[in-house]
Amino acid sequence: MMSNIKRKWIAFLICFLSLSLTAGCGGSASESRSDTSENRSSVVIAMDPNSEPEAGFDPAFGWGAGEHVHEPLIQSTLTVTNADLTIDYDLATDYSVSEDGLLWTVQIRDDVKFTDGEPLTARDVAFTYNMVKESSSVNDFTMLDHAEALNDTTVAFHMTRPFSIWPYTMAVVGIVPEHAYDSATYGSNPIGSGRYILKQWDKGQQVILDANPDYYGEQPNMQRVTIVFMEEDAAFLAAQAGEVDLAYTSATYSDQTVEGYSLAAYESVDNRGFNLPAIPEQTTESGKRIGNDFTADVQVRRAINIGVDRQEMIDHVLNGYGSPAYSVCDQMPWYNPDSEVAYDPEKAKTLLDEAGWKTGEDGIREKDGVKAELNLLYATGDSVRQALAADFADQLKELGISCTLEGVGWDTAYDRAQSDPLIWGWGAHTPMELYNLYHTIGDTGLAQYSPYSNSTVDAYMDQALASSDLEASYDLWQKAQWDGTTGVTQEGDIPWVWLVNIDHLYWVADGLQVAEQKIHPHGHGWSIVNNVDQWSWS
Amino acid sequence: MKHRLNFAGKKLTRMVLLLLGVSLLTFLLMWASPLDPLQTNVGQTALGSMTQEQIAELEAYWGIDTPPAQRYLGWLGGVLHGDFGTSLLYRQPVLTVIGERLANSVGLMATAWIISGILGLFLGMLAGAYRNRWPDRVIRGYCLLISSTPSFWLAILLLMIFAVELGWLPVGLSVPMGLQADSVTFVDRLRHGILPVLTLSMTGVANIALHTREKLIEVLSLDYILFAKARGESQTSILLRHGLRNVSLPAMTLQFASISEIIGGSVLVEQVFSYPGLGQAAVTAGLGSDLPLLLGITVITAAIVFVGNLAADLLYGVIDPKIRRRAAKL
């Protein structure tokens, strides 16, 4: 009966549709992806709808910056980051910083024109930075006092405090023309000097970028880049229908195959890890519960760090698409490789035994009346984090630690994480993340996201920020993680346990050569097209 | 005349109260929502690499530290002056955003509304006339199946059949991918609208057809139908002269009431078809805690629904002489 009706229903559908189609068929030749010849110079990319910059392509409103930093494409930046996240030049030809770190002087090229034909000068740079500071969206410019053009090709940044990693900020902020900037319209009609020109923005659906014929660097190989914004399942269908050349996807779809496409996995620093409150449970003056009696024991935190099999987690939860994470900044220039540990469950058990956590009758460890129990928190609605937390709980069970799982909303998650481990996702292209995770703040004397403090770690990071040499500061950031005697790694305080870096997955049409990718930051988004100008068809 | 004024006054008061209630409810829901605007819009990772000062500035922008009563009254005060505020996400006046989005949605929703109305009435009449015979069973089966199908699921199914398997229609968007606006033809837009309209109409039909069927069966069992039959009137004549006339009033009520369902359905359907309409903006505003935009969208859609119902009330008089005369007497 049921299938009978279904058949009739589908027949009805087809009748109805063929009727409507007779009206609509004539002009279907206009679909763009019909040309698949080798010298094709256009590409269609499906991105997450969240990647669409609602407020437009204006650096003042966060274009290029934020959670998922990427090159702004339409505008030029002073510096760029290399594939290994070290700093190179775009507009800048040279930069220097004063001994006290409060004055940055940047020389820029003199041969750059905006796409309206006007030359780009240091005045535009100063204007951009002052304006972005003024509008204060996701760009953190609190360390900048003001920018000033000394002449056509020299710009000076006066800082409120030393900030050695300023070149990473300079790699994000696209330079806008002072003469043609209106904050009400610039977002949808941006004029820049970058590799691409915004040809068209159909809000809520697509962005069409055309190569800038007057670009000062190498001419883009891809003349037209179309980015469409689709939900994950729609993007998958679009790949199946052959309508897009590259579509984002996730591990959920990774066991599928799409004819004419292959699955590409790109490495990321998009990590997941738990915070382990490093102080005993207590109540603050304002009545908040902070700290955790079980994880306050450093041996417990060490045991957890070596007692989890990260590869097993990757295979089970991520279908193999990920890499083990040992820090918040794996493979970044400021990463200390000493963070890496080997999976050793026996040693983990020994550590717990030695610390006095004895296995009770129910298989759960106990010490002085304190049970080895954890309430693991995850953000509700994030199935990957939930699955990782569940896998983590299973593995801790083997060590004699009993875990419960609880989904929480972000309105309460920050407060809850002060006493219970929460699974977090980080992965920014700046060491400020390391700073904010491990450095103590203000009056509490504890780190912001999870209670922890170590004055040596603080001192290294303060020195790193105050350093007048970026290269030298990398070494200080690394020492903050482990300097041979103390730090935040296994032999140190280990106040966070890092689990996995999630690979970013894409369906790539056969023949499309995607250029080598920088290690992606947190989240799917525009960083995939950082070097779309170098992509090609074969 | 006095009656007319009275009627208009009553309706207007009701509308104002309704809109006030809807906006307050939306505000309270948003206020109670577990979404953290900074977390959703700026992102954990961005927050994690910012200084406390910057986070404080962002909190001020997203209105986190403003007391709720002050926020709502501030918004209300603006609206009374005709200012719906600026969207926090789009950084444009709320009315501009809504205008753009509504222009995209309106064709979609109007077409689906008309198709589902006409088709629903026709199918309902057909089912009622052939009660318990095969056309009735097929139509009823279809309606029950569709009413129990979530519209976004139906949308994905249609996409799989017509866009992926058959390749006849595009997967999404309202215009062809990568095509410049000046070379987009009307036919292109039509092709991109077919699947969303189809989904919305297919779901809209069910409700109207089932109700029309019930009503027709009720009418057909009345004495005057028996009398008409006895007089020798043909089945077609009975259906058109007695059935359709008596069914038209409830059908119209349903038709105008279904505006709200079409708007509601479009929220999900536009999401699946990546169609840049009001529904999509509503989802973005809701998930992104963009309070001015969400309040603007709910108030304006509520007003549209209200006006639809008002139109139904007014049209009763036009269609039914009895109501017209009764009103005139008062």
Tab-separated table of C-alpha atoms in Angstrom, chain A residues 279 282 290 418 438-453:
chain	number	residue	atom	x	y	z
A	279	ILE	CA	43.861	23.987	41.525
A	282	GLN	CA	37.182	26.265	46.091
A	290	ILE	CA	36.481	26.921	40.616
A	418	GLN	CA	36.468	26.628	35.714
A	438	TYR	CA	48.271	29.829	29.930
A	439	HIS	CA	48.994	33.388	31.114
A	440	THR	CA	47.366	34.592	34.299
A	441	ILE	CA	45.038	37.554	34.167
A	442	GLY	CA	44.255	40.525	36.371
A	443	ASP	CA	43.095	40.171	39.917
A	444	THR	CA	42.367	36.426	40.020
A	445	GLY	CA	45.997	35.535	39.385
A	446	LEU	CA	44.799	32.566	37.347
A	447	ALA	CA	44.553	31.886	33.631
A	448	GLN	CA	41.282	32.898	32.017
A	449	TYR	CA	39.784	29.704	30.613
A	450	SER	CA	40.949	27.181	33.217
A	451	PRO	CA	42.461	27.909	36.623
A	452	TYR	CA	46.247	27.642	36.372
A	453	SER	CA	49.254	29.777	37.113
